[in-house]
Short mmCIF file of C-alpha atoms in Angstrom, two decimals:
data_model
loop_
_atom_site.label_atom_id
_atom_site.label_comp_id
_atom_site.label_asym_id
_atom_site.label_seq_id
_atom_site.Cartn_x
_atom_site.Cartn_y
_atom_site.Cartn_z
CA MET A 1 142.95 80.86 102.48
CA SER A 2 143.33 84.70 103.25
CA THR A 3 140.90 86.60 105.72
CA LEU A 4 139.00 88.19 102.70
CA ASP A 5 138.43 84.74 101.11
CA ALA A 6 137.32 83.12 104.37
CA THR A 7 134.88 86.40 104.90
CA ARG A 8 133.77 85.81 101.24
CA ALA A 9 133.13 82.03 101.81
CA GLU A 10 131.11 82.80 105.15
CA LEU A 11 128.92 85.55 103.51
CA ALA A 12 128.22 83.13 100.70
CA LEU A 13 126.74 80.58 102.90
CA ILE A 14 124.67 83.38 104.46
CA VAL A 15 123.33 84.29 101.42
CA LEU A 16 122.67 80.68 100.32
CA TYR A 17 120.89 80.17 103.42
CA LEU A 18 118.68 83.37 103.35
CA ASN A 19 117.60 82.45 99.83
CA LYS A 20 115.67 79.79 101.06
CA ALA A 21 112.11 80.43 101.56
CA GLU A 22 112.22 77.62 104.04
CA ALA A 23 114.88 79.34 106.02
CA ARG A 24 113.19 82.62 106.04
CA ASP A 25 110.15 81.08 107.19
CA LYS A 26 111.75 79.53 110.31
CA ILE A 27 113.55 82.74 111.35
CA CYS A 28 110.27 84.43 111.19
CA ARG A 29 108.62 81.41 113.40
CA ALA A 30 111.59 82.05 115.60
CA ILE A 31 110.47 85.68 116.07
CA GLN A 32 106.95 84.83 116.34
CA TYR A 33 107.33 82.08 119.25
CA GLY A 34 109.93 84.53 120.96
CA SER A 35 107.22 87.35 120.76
CA LYS A 36 104.30 85.03 122.40
CA PHE A 37 106.89 83.87 124.99
CA LEU A 38 107.55 87.53 125.85
CA SER A 39 103.88 88.55 125.79
CA ASP A 40 102.39 85.54 127.38
CA GLY A 41 99.02 86.19 125.88
CA GLN A 42 98.89 89.80 127.25
CA PRO A 43 98.09 92.76 124.69
CA GLY A 44 101.01 95.02 123.72
CA THR A 45 104.13 95.23 121.43
CA ALA A 46 105.13 91.59 121.78
CA GLN A 47 101.80 90.21 121.09
CA ASN A 48 101.52 92.56 117.99
CA VAL A 49 104.58 91.05 116.64
CA ASP A 50 103.45 87.57 117.21
CA LYS A 51 100.36 87.92 115.34
CA SER A 52 101.93 90.06 112.37
CA THR A 53 104.74 87.68 111.92
CA SER A 54 102.30 84.99 111.97
CA LEU A 55 100.40 86.48 109.25
CA ALA A 56 103.59 87.35 107.16
CA ARG A 57 104.60 83.63 107.45
CA LYS A 58 101.43 82.21 105.66
CA VAL A 59 102.89 83.71 102.34
CA PHE A 60 105.96 81.91 102.59
CA ARG A 61 103.96 78.72 102.84
CA LEU A 62 101.70 79.37 99.61
CA PHE A 63 101.53 76.21 97.35
CA LYS A 64 104.00 74.51 100.13
CA PHE A 65 101.72 71.52 100.44
CA VAL A 66 102.42 70.36 96.95
CA ASN A 67 105.84 69.19 98.53
CA ASP A 68 104.21 66.68 100.90
CA LEU A 69 101.52 65.57 98.00
CA HIS A 70 104.96 64.71 96.15
CA GLY A 71 106.34 62.99 99.56
CA LEU A 72 103.12 61.05 99.83
CA ILE A 73 103.39 59.44 96.28
CA SER A 74 107.11 58.99 96.30
CA PRO A 75 108.42 55.56 96.82
CA VAL A 76 109.98 54.80 100.23
CA PRO A 77 113.66 53.27 100.77
CA GLN A 78 113.80 49.45 100.41
CA GLY A 79 113.70 47.59 103.78
CA THR A 80 111.52 50.20 105.54
CA PRO A 81 109.10 48.47 108.03
CA LEU A 82 105.49 48.75 107.12
CA PRO A 83 104.44 50.49 110.17
CA LEU A 84 106.93 53.22 109.65
CA VAL A 85 106.04 53.49 105.92
CA LEU A 86 102.38 54.00 107.05
CA LEU A 87 103.48 56.45 109.47
CA GLY A 88 105.33 58.46 107.12
CA LYS A 89 102.75 58.55 104.74
CA SER A 90 100.10 59.53 107.40
CA LYS A 91 102.29 62.53 108.20
CA ASN A 92 102.76 63.87 104.48
CA ALA A 93 98.88 63.53 104.07
CA LEU A 94 98.36 65.37 107.33
CA LEU A 95 100.93 68.21 106.84
CA SER A 96 99.76 68.55 103.18
CA THR A 97 96.18 68.90 104.27
CA PHE A 98 97.38 71.61 107.17
CA LEU A 99 99.30 73.50 104.82
CA PHE A 100 96.31 73.71 102.11
CA LEU A 101 93.81 74.64 104.57
CA ASP A 102 96.40 77.35 106.18
CA GLN A 103 95.85 79.10 102.80
CA ILE A 104 92.12 79.29 103.48
CA VAL A 105 93.04 80.87 106.92
CA TRP A 106 95.34 83.24 105.26
CA LEU A 107 92.45 84.35 102.84
CA GLY A 108 90.27 84.86 105.88
CA ARG A 109 92.93 86.98 107.69
CA THR A 110 93.37 89.39 104.84
CA GLY A 111 89.75 89.94 104.22
CA ILE A 112 89.66 87.98 100.69
CA TYR A 113 87.53 84.99 102.52
CA LYS A 114 84.58 86.70 104.21
CA ASN A 115 83.20 83.84 106.29
CA LYS A 116 85.11 84.56 109.50
CA GLU A 117 83.67 81.71 111.52
CA ARG A 118 84.26 79.33 108.81
CA ALA A 119 87.66 80.35 108.33
CA GLU A 120 88.49 80.04 112.17
CA LEU A 121 86.85 76.57 112.10
CA ILE A 122 89.15 75.53 109.07
CA GLY A 123 92.05 77.06 111.13
CA ARG A 124 91.29 74.81 114.09
CA ILE A 125 91.00 71.90 111.87
CA SER A 126 94.19 72.77 110.13
CA LEU A 127 96.08 72.72 113.44
CA PHE A 128 94.83 69.42 114.40
CA CYS A 129 96.15 67.97 111.24
CA TRP A 130 99.70 69.65 111.96
CA MET A 131 99.32 67.98 115.37
CA GLY A 132 98.63 64.66 114.13
CA SER A 133 101.58 64.97 111.53
CA SER A 134 104.00 66.08 114.72
CA ILE A 135 102.65 62.79 116.31
CA CYS A 136 103.59 60.62 113.24
CA SER A 137 106.67 62.58 112.86
CA THR A 138 107.65 61.67 116.46
CA LEU A 139 106.76 58.08 115.86
CA VAL A 140 108.76 57.54 112.87
CA GLU A 141 112.01 59.13 114.27
CA LEU A 142 111.76 57.23 117.28
CA GLY A 143 111.68 54.13 115.16
CA GLU A 144 114.27 55.42 112.95
CA VAL A 145 116.38 56.08 116.01
CA GLY A 146 115.87 52.41 117.16
CA ARG A 147 116.64 50.86 113.78
CA LEU A 148 119.83 52.80 113.74
CA SER A 149 120.80 51.85 117.24
CA VAL A 150 120.45 48.21 116.32
CA SER A 151 122.63 48.72 113.18
CA MET A 152 125.10 50.35 115.06
CA LYS A 153 125.32 47.88 117.70
CA LYS A 154 125.73 45.10 115.13
CA LEU A 155 128.36 47.33 113.39
CA GLU A 156 130.36 47.70 116.55
CA LYS A 157 130.31 43.67 117.07
CA ASP A 158 131.57 43.02 113.63
CA LEU A 159 134.44 45.78 114.15
CA LYS A 160 135.63 43.77 117.21
CA ASN A 161 138.30 45.62 118.85
CA GLY A 162 138.98 48.21 116.06
CA ASP A 163 138.54 51.90 116.63
CA LYS A 164 134.56 52.18 115.59
CA TYR A 165 134.96 55.87 115.40
CA LYS A 166 137.62 55.37 112.44
CA ASN A 167 135.22 53.46 110.47
CA GLU A 168 133.49 55.20 107.81
CA GLU A 169 130.08 53.41 107.86
CA PHE A 170 130.07 53.79 111.70
CA ARG A 171 130.39 57.52 111.18
CA ALA A 172 127.79 57.87 108.93
CA LYS A 173 125.46 55.94 110.98
CA LEU A 174 126.44 58.01 114.16
CA GLN A 175 125.86 61.45 112.21
CA LYS A 176 122.63 59.93 111.13
CA SER A 177 121.33 59.25 114.30
CA ASN A 178 122.14 62.48 115.80
CA GLU A 179 120.23 63.91 113.08
CA ARG A 180 117.36 61.65 113.67
CA THR A 181 117.37 62.16 117.31
CA LEU A 182 117.43 65.96 116.71
CA ALA A 183 114.51 65.65 114.72
CA LEU A 184 112.64 63.61 117.20
CA VAL A 185 112.85 66.28 119.84
CA LYS A 186 111.74 68.84 117.50
CA ALA A 187 108.61 66.81 116.53
CA ALA A 188 107.94 66.22 120.03
CA MET A 189 108.25 69.76 120.88
CA ASP A 190 105.81 70.69 118.07
CA ILE A 191 103.31 68.67 119.48
CA VAL A 192 103.31 70.87 122.74
CA VAL A 193 102.91 73.76 120.44
CA ALA A 194 100.18 72.59 118.79
CA VAL A 195 98.35 71.62 122.14
CA GLY A 196 99.12 75.23 123.20
CA LEU A 197 97.32 76.75 119.99
CA LEU A 198 94.41 74.56 120.21
CA GLN A 199 94.21 75.37 123.91
CA LEU A 200 93.76 71.87 124.68
CA ALA A 201 95.43 72.21 128.21
CA PRO A 202 95.37 75.96 128.76
CA LYS A 203 96.27 75.51 132.68
CA LYS A 204 99.44 73.63 131.78
CA VAL A 205 100.48 74.90 128.30
CA THR A 206 100.21 78.57 128.68
CA PRO A 207 101.22 81.12 125.82
CA ARG A 208 104.55 81.30 127.48
CA VAL A 209 104.93 77.60 127.51
CA THR A 210 104.02 77.63 123.74
CA GLY A 211 106.25 80.37 122.86
CA ALA A 212 109.19 78.73 124.69
CA PHE A 213 108.82 75.37 122.78
CA GLY A 214 108.10 76.74 119.63
CA PHE A 215 111.15 79.14 119.84
CA VAL A 216 113.40 76.56 120.47
CA SER A 217 111.64 73.92 117.93
CA SER A 218 112.17 77.06 115.37
CA VAL A 219 115.90 77.24 116.31
CA ILE A 220 116.31 73.62 115.58
CA SER A 221 114.55 73.96 112.40
CA CYS A 222 116.84 76.94 111.28
CA TYR A 223 119.98 74.65 112.32
CA GLN A 224 118.79 71.74 110.30
CA LEU A 225 118.61 74.12 107.28
CA LEU A 226 122.03 75.29 107.47
CA PRO A 227 124.20 74.59 104.60
CA SER A 228 127.22 72.59 104.97
CA PRO A 229 130.22 74.40 104.88
CA PRO A 230 132.77 73.83 101.90
CA LYS A 231 135.68 71.59 102.53
CA SER A 232 138.85 73.00 102.94
CA LYS A 233 141.45 72.14 100.37
CA THR A 234 144.63 70.37 101.48
CA GLN A 235 147.86 71.28 99.98
#
C-alpha cells in the first residue's frame, strides 16, 4: 500500500468516526469536562466553554432515549444470570428516563419551557437517573468480567500445556474481558461525575475532581467508538 493509499484510508476512518453523532457528542463531552477541570467552578472563559458545550451536547441527544427503550424490550443472550438481566434492564430504563428528561432541561435552558424552577427540578431528577444507570452498569460489567474470568480459567485447564494465546477462542474472550474492564472503569468514573454534578459531596468531589473524572471518562468513550482499522491484505 502506497503512502497516499494509507493516508486516504486513515482519513476515511476519521470521516467515518466523525459522522457518528455519538462520537461528536463524546468529543464535546471531553471539551466540556476539560473546561470544568480548568475553571474549577470559577467564573471565566473556561466556565463559559463548559456551560455552552453542555447546552450544545443536548442537541446530539434529542430522541436518543429511544435507543435504550429498544434495549429495554430486546431479548438478552441465553445463559445470562437473572440478577445481571435485571440490572441491565434497570440500566436501560434509568438511562432512557435520563435522556427523556434531559430534553425538557434543554427546552428550559433555551427558553422554550418557561418554568425554570420545574426545569431545574427535572434536571436534578434526570441526573439521579443517570447516576442510577451508571451504578447498574458498573455492577453489570463487574459481573460480566467475573463470568469471563471463570470461563477463561476453565478454557486454560482444557488447553493444558498448549499456548493459550494461540487459541482463537481464548483470544476472543481475553479481548472481551479487556473491553468489559474498560467499560467497568468508565461506569465507575461516571458515578463520581454524577455525584459531583449533584453536589452530594461538595467538599470531596469538587468541580475540578468532577472535571478530571468526566474528561477521562469521555476519552474512554471516544476510544470505545473508534472504528476498527481495515485488515491489511496479504500478498
